[in-house]
Amino acid sequence: MTVLITGAGLIGRETARQLRAQGMKVVLADWRGLDADTELAVRAEQVDVTDLDALSALVHRHGIEAVVHTAAVLTPGFAHDPLQGIRVNAMGAAHALELGRRFAMRRVVLAGSATVAYSAFGSLPATPIPEDFSIRVLGERPGSLYACTKLFMEHLALAYANQHGVDAVVLRFGAVLGPERGRATSVPGRMLETLLDAARSGRPASFDDTRLLWGGREEFVDVRDCARAVIAALEAPKPSQRIYSIASGEWHSFPEVVAIVRESFPSLPFEEIALPSTGISGFPFQRPAPTCIDSARDELGFIPRYGLAETVRNIAMSHREQHPHAGSR
């Protein structure tokens, strides 16, 4: 099977790496263009997901049979150009699904976000949060443009499946962490990078952007588990629910994250920080419970492999390779 992956970010690259390790043919497309990458060993294409004609030509050229759509503008990007964020996230998802319809793809897997539920945290019970959680249409509408586009993508995928027979699956990822190429752009990535930079410099971490902090506890997911979930979604025989939460099943306070980072960098300097009463990314409510991941296990056969401690150790190892003079054990 030849798989098109849109977006060469954390999830896109790791999914390409794991698919290639399984012998799959992969075409990795990104609007920025990609340098030759012997590590990934994939076909690289410079394609904008807002250009349906270019995507269709790519499908013809490579005989694409399935699509993994990860291309997106993240929350910080919306602050700079909200219209472009909407264009990429909304039309990019629509185009991935339209490819599924026009070319009768085996499956279209789309990278969603747990942020679609964050605005409902104030009224949800303190029990594991299912995919089909209750939300008030107005009072608990998505709390950011990014979350709006991700909720739109979910409904669009379900409509394409019901009305056009597209075999679509959306994976609702928790806060994703993994080794970054260059500076982190996501909120959780920037949070961890700030702590690792402090370990490298020997100066206490400075969190000028309070969106990187949270009160209560938050859950994270290793990018390697995200890729494993994508592959499980590509291969699952009958993913009838179509929307699945992908997380580690654990949740952590900010001080717990600091303690986990200190396991890899004991010399990490840290001064006590006044934590907000809000959740991560400035969402108004703290998380009431971790996410229920039973449906991903039952219908996709996905079980998370990496807890946060292992995730941080993996990122810390990569960080040391980039910054060999960082503090260490």
Tab-separated table of C-alpha atoms in Angstrom:
chain	number	residue	atom	x	y	z
A	1	MET	CA	0.000	0.000	0.000
A	2	THR	CA	1.243	3.489	-0.859
A	3	VAL	CA	0.360	6.083	1.778
A	4	LEU	CA	0.292	9.864	1.394
A	5	ILE	CA	1.161	11.761	4.566
A	6	THR	CA	0.379	15.465	4.533
A	7	GLY	CA	2.505	17.564	6.870
A	8	ALA	CA	6.121	16.936	7.843
A	9	GLY	CA	5.715	17.897	11.479
A	10	LEU	CA	6.181	15.720	14.547
A	11	ILE	CA	3.381	13.244	13.841
A	12	GLY	CA	3.832	13.191	10.072
A	13	ARG	CA	7.543	12.424	10.209
A	14	GLU	CA	7.273	9.804	12.929
A	15	THR	CA	4.409	8.086	11.099
A	16	ALA	CA	6.482	8.069	7.903
A	17	ARG	CA	9.392	6.548	9.819
A	18	GLN	CA	7.288	3.762	11.307
A	19	LEU	CA	5.478	2.995	8.060
A	20	ARG	CA	8.780	2.713	6.201
A	21	ALA	CA	10.066	0.386	8.928
A	22	GLN	CA	7.109	-1.868	8.105
A	23	GLY	CA	7.956	-1.841	4.406
A	24	MET	CA	5.202	0.555	3.301
A	25	LYS	CA	5.651	3.006	0.441
A	26	VAL	CA	5.298	6.561	1.752
A	27	VAL	CA	4.955	9.937	0.078
A	28	LEU	CA	5.492	12.793	2.530
A	29	ALA	CA	4.055	16.135	1.369
A	30	ASP	CA	4.621	19.530	2.955
A	31	TRP	CA	4.143	23.083	1.702
A	32	ARG	CA	7.679	24.074	2.683
A	33	GLY	CA	9.403	21.428	0.617
A	34	LEU	CA	11.640	18.820	2.195
A	35	ASP	CA	15.371	18.288	2.113
A	36	ALA	CA	16.706	14.859	1.246
A	37	ASP	CA	16.317	12.760	4.386
A	38	THR	CA	18.090	9.417	4.392
A	39	GLU	CA	16.675	8.666	7.839
A	40	LEU	CA	13.083	8.624	6.598
A	41	ALA	CA	13.815	7.213	3.124
A	42	VAL	CA	10.491	8.410	1.707
A	43	ARG	CA	9.400	10.214	-1.428
A	44	ALA	CA	9.133	13.917	-0.634
A	45	GLU	CA	6.825	16.351	-2.406
A	46	GLN	CA	6.262	20.082	-2.017
A	47	VAL	CA	2.474	20.441	-2.036
A	48	ASP	CA	0.101	22.852	-0.313
A	49	VAL	CA	-2.920	21.072	1.195
A	50	THR	CA	-5.123	23.994	0.147
A	51	ASP	CA	-4.396	23.110	-3.517
A	52	LEU	CA	-6.712	20.224	-4.391
A	53	ASP	CA	-5.514	20.012	-7.998
A	54	ALA	CA	-1.905	19.588	-6.886
A	55	LEU	CA	-2.920	16.937	-4.354
A	56	SER	CA	-4.933	15.071	-6.986
A	57	ALA	CA	-1.990	15.131	-9.394
A	58	LEU	CA	0.233	13.730	-6.652
A	59	VAL	CA	-2.239	10.897	-6.033
A	60	HIS	CA	-2.231	10.040	-9.743
A	61	ARG	CA	1.549	10.221	-9.982
A	62	HIS	CA	2.287	7.925	-7.062
A	63	GLY	CA	-0.733	5.605	-7.042
A	64	ILE	CA	-1.752	6.658	-3.529
A	65	GLU	CA	-4.113	4.221	-1.784
A	66	ALA	CA	-4.548	5.826	1.652
A	67	VAL	CA	-4.134	9.278	3.171
A	68	VAL	CA	-2.827	10.301	6.585
A	69	HIS	CA	-3.624	13.988	7.072
A	70	THR	CA	-1.480	15.689	9.722
A	71	ALA	CA	-0.852	19.092	8.099
A	72	ALA	CA	-2.158	21.887	10.309
A	73	VAL	CA	-1.549	25.340	11.693
A	74	LEU	CA	-1.169	25.072	15.481
A	75	THR	CA	-2.566	27.426	18.120
A	76	PRO	CA	0.407	29.879	18.107
A	77	GLY	CA	0.160	30.177	14.309
A	78	PHE	CA	-3.434	31.391	14.523
A	79	ALA	CA	-2.255	34.454	16.447
A	80	HIS	CA	-0.171	35.583	13.470
A	81	ASP	CA	-2.581	34.784	10.638
A	82	PRO	CA	-6.006	33.447	11.711
A	83	LEU	CA	-7.405	33.321	8.185
A	84	GLN	CA	-4.512	31.215	6.929
A	85	GLY	CA	-4.931	28.907	9.918
A	86	ILE	CA	-8.596	28.425	9.073
A	87	ARG	CA	-7.788	27.928	5.401
A	88	VAL	CA	-5.140	25.268	6.058
A	89	ASN	CA	-6.961	23.398	8.808
A	90	ALA	CA	-10.482	23.476	7.361
A	91	MET	CA	-9.803	23.164	3.638
A	92	GLY	CA	-6.824	20.888	4.164
A	93	ALA	CA	-9.069	18.407	5.989
A	94	ALA	CA	-11.803	18.817	3.374
A	95	HIS	CA	-9.306	18.114	0.591
A	96	ALA	CA	-7.981	14.991	2.320
A	97	LEU	CA	-11.538	13.687	2.579
A	98	GLU	CA	-12.314	14.695	-0.985
A	99	LEU	CA	-9.310	12.675	-2.147
A	100	GLY	CA	-10.840	9.759	-0.282
A	101	ARG	CA	-14.095	10.244	-2.182
A	102	ARG	CA	-12.665	10.884	-5.654
A	103	PHE	CA	-10.090	8.111	-5.588
A	104	ALA	CA	-11.930	5.551	-3.429
A	105	MET	CA	-9.091	5.460	-0.902
A	106	ARG	CA	-8.796	2.461	1.364
A	107	ARG	CA	-8.860	4.837	4.313
A	108	VAL	CA	-8.338	8.476	5.290
A	109	VAL	CA	-6.892	9.054	8.763
A	110	LEU	CA	-6.969	12.605	10.114
A	111	ALA	CA	-5.043	14.031	13.067
A	112	GLY	CA	-7.512	15.608	15.478
A	113	SER	CA	-7.099	17.222	18.875
A	114	ALA	CA	-8.320	16.709	22.424
A	115	THR	CA	-8.822	20.501	22.615
A	116	VAL	CA	-12.312	20.019	21.141
A	117	ALA	CA	-13.347	18.965	24.669
A	118	TYR	CA	-11.468	21.556	26.723
A	119	SER	CA	-14.262	24.132	26.836
A	120	ALA	CA	-16.565	21.516	28.408
A	121	PHE	CA	-14.177	20.662	31.259
A	122	GLY	CA	-16.112	22.880	33.650
A	123	SER	CA	-19.202	20.667	33.521
A	124	LEU	CA	-17.848	17.190	32.764
A	125	PRO	CA	-17.787	14.706	35.647
A	126	ALA	CA	-14.532	13.565	37.249
A	127	THR	CA	-14.579	10.283	35.334
A	128	PRO	CA	-12.591	9.263	32.220
A	129	ILE	CA	-13.780	11.427	29.307
A	130	PRO	CA	-15.326	9.461	26.395
A	131	GLU	CA	-15.260	10.542	22.760
A	132	ASP	CA	-18.998	11.273	22.794
A	133	PHE	CA	-18.896	13.693	25.721
A	134	SER	CA	-21.707	16.136	26.413
A	135	ILE	CA	-21.196	19.746	25.362
A	136	ARG	CA	-23.474	22.796	25.216
A	137	VAL	CA	-23.491	24.160	21.683
A	138	LEU	CA	-23.125	27.806	22.724
A	139	GLY	CA	-21.910	27.932	26.312
A	140	GLU	CA	-19.217	25.311	25.751
A	141	ARG	CA	-18.281	26.012	22.152
A	142	PRO	CA	-14.602	25.497	21.204
A	143	GLY	CA	-12.373	27.932	23.038
A	144	SER	CA	-9.935	28.719	20.220
A	145	LEU	CA	-9.880	28.979	16.444
A	146	TYR	CA	-7.620	25.919	16.371
A	147	ALA	CA	-10.164	23.888	18.361
A	148	CYS	CA	-12.948	25.192	16.088
A	149	THR	CA	-11.174	23.838	13.025
A	150	LYS	CA	-10.556	20.480	14.679
A	151	LEU	CA	-14.190	20.084	15.686
A	152	PHE	CA	-15.215	21.067	12.161
A	153	MET	CA	-12.865	18.377	10.831
A	154	GLU	CA	-14.511	15.717	12.995
A	155	HIS	CA	-18.007	16.568	11.768
A	156	LEU	CA	-16.779	16.815	8.184
A	157	ALA	CA	-15.202	13.356	8.418
A	158	LEU	CA	-18.398	11.838	9.798
A	159	ALA	CA	-20.453	13.507	7.049
A	160	TYR	CA	-18.109	12.278	4.302
A	161	ALA	CA	-18.332	8.780	5.765
A	162	ASN	CA	-22.143	8.833	6.003
A	163	GLN	CA	-22.933	10.636	2.746
A	164	HIS	CA	-20.100	9.571	0.448
A	165	GLY	CA	-18.846	6.292	1.891
A	166	VAL	CA	-15.359	7.619	2.649
A	167	ASP	CA	-13.670	5.329	5.165
A	168	ALA	CA	-12.528	8.141	7.450
A	169	VAL	CA	-11.025	7.958	10.935
A	170	VAL	CA	-10.149	10.888	13.203
A	171	LEU	CA	-7.618	10.424	15.982
A	172	ARG	CA	-8.177	12.919	18.790
A	173	PHE	CA	-4.626	13.325	20.134
A	174	GLY	CA	-3.770	14.578	23.594
A	175	ALA	CA	-0.915	17.080	24.067
A	176	VAL	CA	1.783	15.646	21.792
A	177	LEU	CA	5.434	15.533	22.831
A	178	GLY	CA	8.459	14.333	20.886
A	179	PRO	CA	11.915	15.382	19.706
A	180	GLU	CA	11.598	18.528	17.587
A	181	ARG	CA	13.630	19.536	14.548
A	182	GLY	CA	14.497	23.107	15.482
A	183	ARG	CA	12.405	25.135	17.882
A	184	ALA	CA	9.103	23.741	19.122
A	185	THR	CA	5.924	25.348	17.817
A	186	SER	CA	3.197	23.586	19.805
A	187	VAL	CA	2.194	24.725	23.306
A	188	PRO	CA	3.244	21.454	25.042
A	189	GLY	CA	6.437	21.336	22.991
A	190	ARG	CA	7.336	24.898	23.971
A	191	MET	CA	6.616	24.115	27.627
A	192	LEU	CA	9.041	21.184	27.675
A	193	GLU	CA	11.598	23.034	25.561
A	194	THR	CA	11.595	25.881	28.106
A	195	LEU	CA	12.491	23.417	30.869
A	196	LEU	CA	15.186	21.744	28.779
A	197	ASP	CA	16.675	25.114	27.827
A	198	ALA	CA	16.877	25.944	31.534
A	199	ALA	CA	18.749	22.708	32.150
A	200	ARG	CA	21.163	23.566	29.335
A	201	SER	CA	21.768	27.165	30.378
A	202	GLY	CA	21.783	26.715	34.142
A	203	ARG	CA	19.278	29.572	34.511
A	204	PRO	CA	15.791	29.100	35.997
A	205	ALA	CA	13.052	28.550	33.438
A	206	SER	CA	11.164	31.693	32.460
A	207	PHE	CA	7.528	31.213	31.526
A	208	ASP	CA	6.567	34.620	30.176
A	209	ASP	CA	3.777	32.963	28.203
A	210	THR	CA	1.377	31.680	30.863
A	211	ARG	CA	-0.410	29.519	28.274
A	212	LEU	CA	2.476	27.062	28.736
A	213	LEU	CA	1.413	26.499	32.357
A	214	TRP	CA	-1.671	24.872	33.802
A	215	GLY	CA	-3.435	24.296	37.072
A	216	GLY	CA	-4.554	20.838	38.092
A	217	ARG	CA	-3.350	18.056	35.813
A	218	GLU	CA	-2.974	17.558	32.078
A	219	GLU	CA	-2.348	14.530	29.875
A	220	PHE	CA	0.277	14.042	27.194
A	221	VAL	CA	1.007	11.526	24.455
A	222	ASP	CA	4.317	10.436	22.969
A	223	VAL	CA	4.642	11.113	19.246
A	224	ARG	CA	5.747	7.494	18.799
A	225	ASP	CA	2.400	6.381	20.213
A	226	CYS	CA	0.642	8.853	17.899
A	227	ALA	CA	2.287	7.183	14.908
A	228	ARG	CA	1.447	3.722	16.239
A	229	ALA	CA	-2.175	4.838	16.561
A	230	VAL	CA	-2.191	6.129	12.974
A	231	ILE	CA	-0.918	2.791	11.700
A	232	ALA	CA	-3.481	0.942	13.824
A	233	ALA	CA	-6.198	3.170	12.322
A	234	LEU	CA	-4.959	2.424	8.797
A	235	GLU	CA	-5.079	-1.308	9.447
A	236	ALA	CA	-8.169	-1.691	11.669
A	237	PRO	CA	-10.783	-3.875	9.924
A	238	LYS	CA	-13.954	-2.080	11.086
A	239	PRO	CA	-13.423	1.245	12.889
A	240	SER	CA	-17.144	1.941	13.273
A	241	GLN	CA	-16.951	4.753	15.846
A	242	ARG	CA	-14.588	6.745	13.553
A	243	ILE	CA	-13.525	9.212	16.279
A	244	TYR	CA	-10.954	7.915	18.781
A	245	SER	CA	-9.093	9.495	21.682
A	246	ILE	CA	-5.362	8.819	21.693
A	247	ALA	CA	-3.547	9.526	24.951
A	248	SER	CA	-1.368	7.785	27.516
A	249	GLY	CA	-4.150	7.289	30.064
A	250	GLU	CA	-2.081	9.289	32.599
A	251	TRP	CA	-2.316	12.898	33.695
A	252	HIS	CA	0.221	15.115	35.420
A	253	SER	CA	0.489	18.366	37.320
A	254	PHE	CA	3.085	20.917	36.250
A	255	PRO	CA	5.279	20.189	39.316
A	256	GLU	CA	5.161	16.486	38.385
A	257	VAL	CA	6.427	17.332	34.891
A	258	VAL	CA	9.280	19.346	36.415
A	259	ALA	CA	10.169	16.377	38.645
A	260	ILE	CA	10.180	14.055	35.629
A	261	VAL	CA	12.510	16.402	33.726
A	262	ARG	CA	14.811	16.447	36.771
A	263	GLU	CA	15.183	12.671	36.476
A	264	SER	CA	17.133	13.311	33.252
A	265	PHE	CA	18.603	16.682	34.292
A	266	PRO	CA	19.159	16.642	38.079
A	267	SER	CA	20.811	20.062	37.921
A	268	LEU	CA	17.718	21.714	36.443
A	269	PRO	CA	17.369	25.081	38.206
A	270	PHE	CA	13.800	25.918	39.013
A	271	GLU	CA	12.107	28.617	40.996
A	272	GLU	CA	8.566	28.177	42.232
A	273	ILE	CA	5.987	29.535	39.784
A	274	ALA	CA	2.468	30.697	40.563
A	275	LEU	CA	0.324	28.370	38.473
A	276	PRO	CA	-2.858	29.631	36.847
A	277	SER	CA	-6.309	28.449	37.829
A	278	THR	CA	-6.934	27.641	34.172
A	279	GLY	CA	-5.919	24.681	32.048
A	280	ILE	CA	-3.085	24.533	29.511
A	281	SER	CA	-3.131	26.974	26.565
A	282	GLY	CA	-5.226	29.378	28.613
A	283	PHE	CA	-8.398	27.290	28.359
A	284	PRO	CA	-10.708	28.431	31.165
A	285	PHE	CA	-11.157	25.127	33.022
A	286	GLN	CA	-8.841	22.548	34.481
A	287	ARG	CA	-9.086	18.996	33.198
A	288	PRO	CA	-11.565	17.049	35.365
A	289	ALA	CA	-10.240	13.578	34.469
A	290	PRO	CA	-7.957	11.787	32.026
A	291	THR	CA	-9.309	10.643	28.679
A	292	CYS	CA	-10.984	7.275	28.239
A	293	ILE	CA	-8.970	5.351	25.640
A	294	ASP	CA	-11.014	2.149	25.651
A	295	SER	CA	-12.477	2.655	22.155
A	296	ALA	CA	-9.038	2.937	20.568
A	297	ARG	CA	-8.077	-0.304	22.280
A	298	ASP	CA	-11.272	-2.157	21.372
A	299	GLU	CA	-11.744	-0.999	17.753
A	300	LEU	CA	-8.213	-0.129	16.627
A	301	GLY	CA	-6.189	-2.488	18.785
A	302	PHE	CA	-4.136	0.454	20.047
A	303	ILE	CA	-2.591	0.431	23.518
A	304	PRO	CA	-0.204	3.241	24.523
A	305	ARG	CA	3.360	2.151	25.094
A	306	TYR	CA	5.088	5.244	26.487
A	307	GLY	CA	4.444	7.087	29.730
A	308	LEU	CA	5.584	10.667	30.243
A	309	ALA	CA	8.830	9.669	31.989
A	310	GLU	CA	9.915	7.582	28.990
A	311	THR	CA	8.830	10.359	26.618
A	312	VAL	CA	10.929	12.942	28.449
A	313	ARG	CA	13.935	10.608	28.546
A	314	ASN	CA	13.696	10.180	24.781
A	315	ILE	CA	13.423	13.937	24.192
A	316	ALA	CA	16.225	14.616	26.671
A	317	MET	CA	18.503	12.233	24.765
A	318	SER	CA	17.773	14.104	21.545
A	319	HIS	CA	18.257	17.419	23.357
A	320	ARG	CA	21.704	16.314	24.581
A	321	GLU	CA	22.704	15.385	21.030
A	322	GLN	CA	21.806	18.909	19.893
A	323	HIS	CA	23.250	20.556	23.039
A	324	PRO	CA	26.070	18.313	24.327
A	325	HIS	CA	26.941	20.652	27.223
A	326	ALA	CA	23.482	20.479	28.839
A	327	GLY	CA	23.254	19.346	32.451
A	328	SER	CA	23.147	15.560	32.849
A	329	ARG	CA	23.218	12.806	35.407
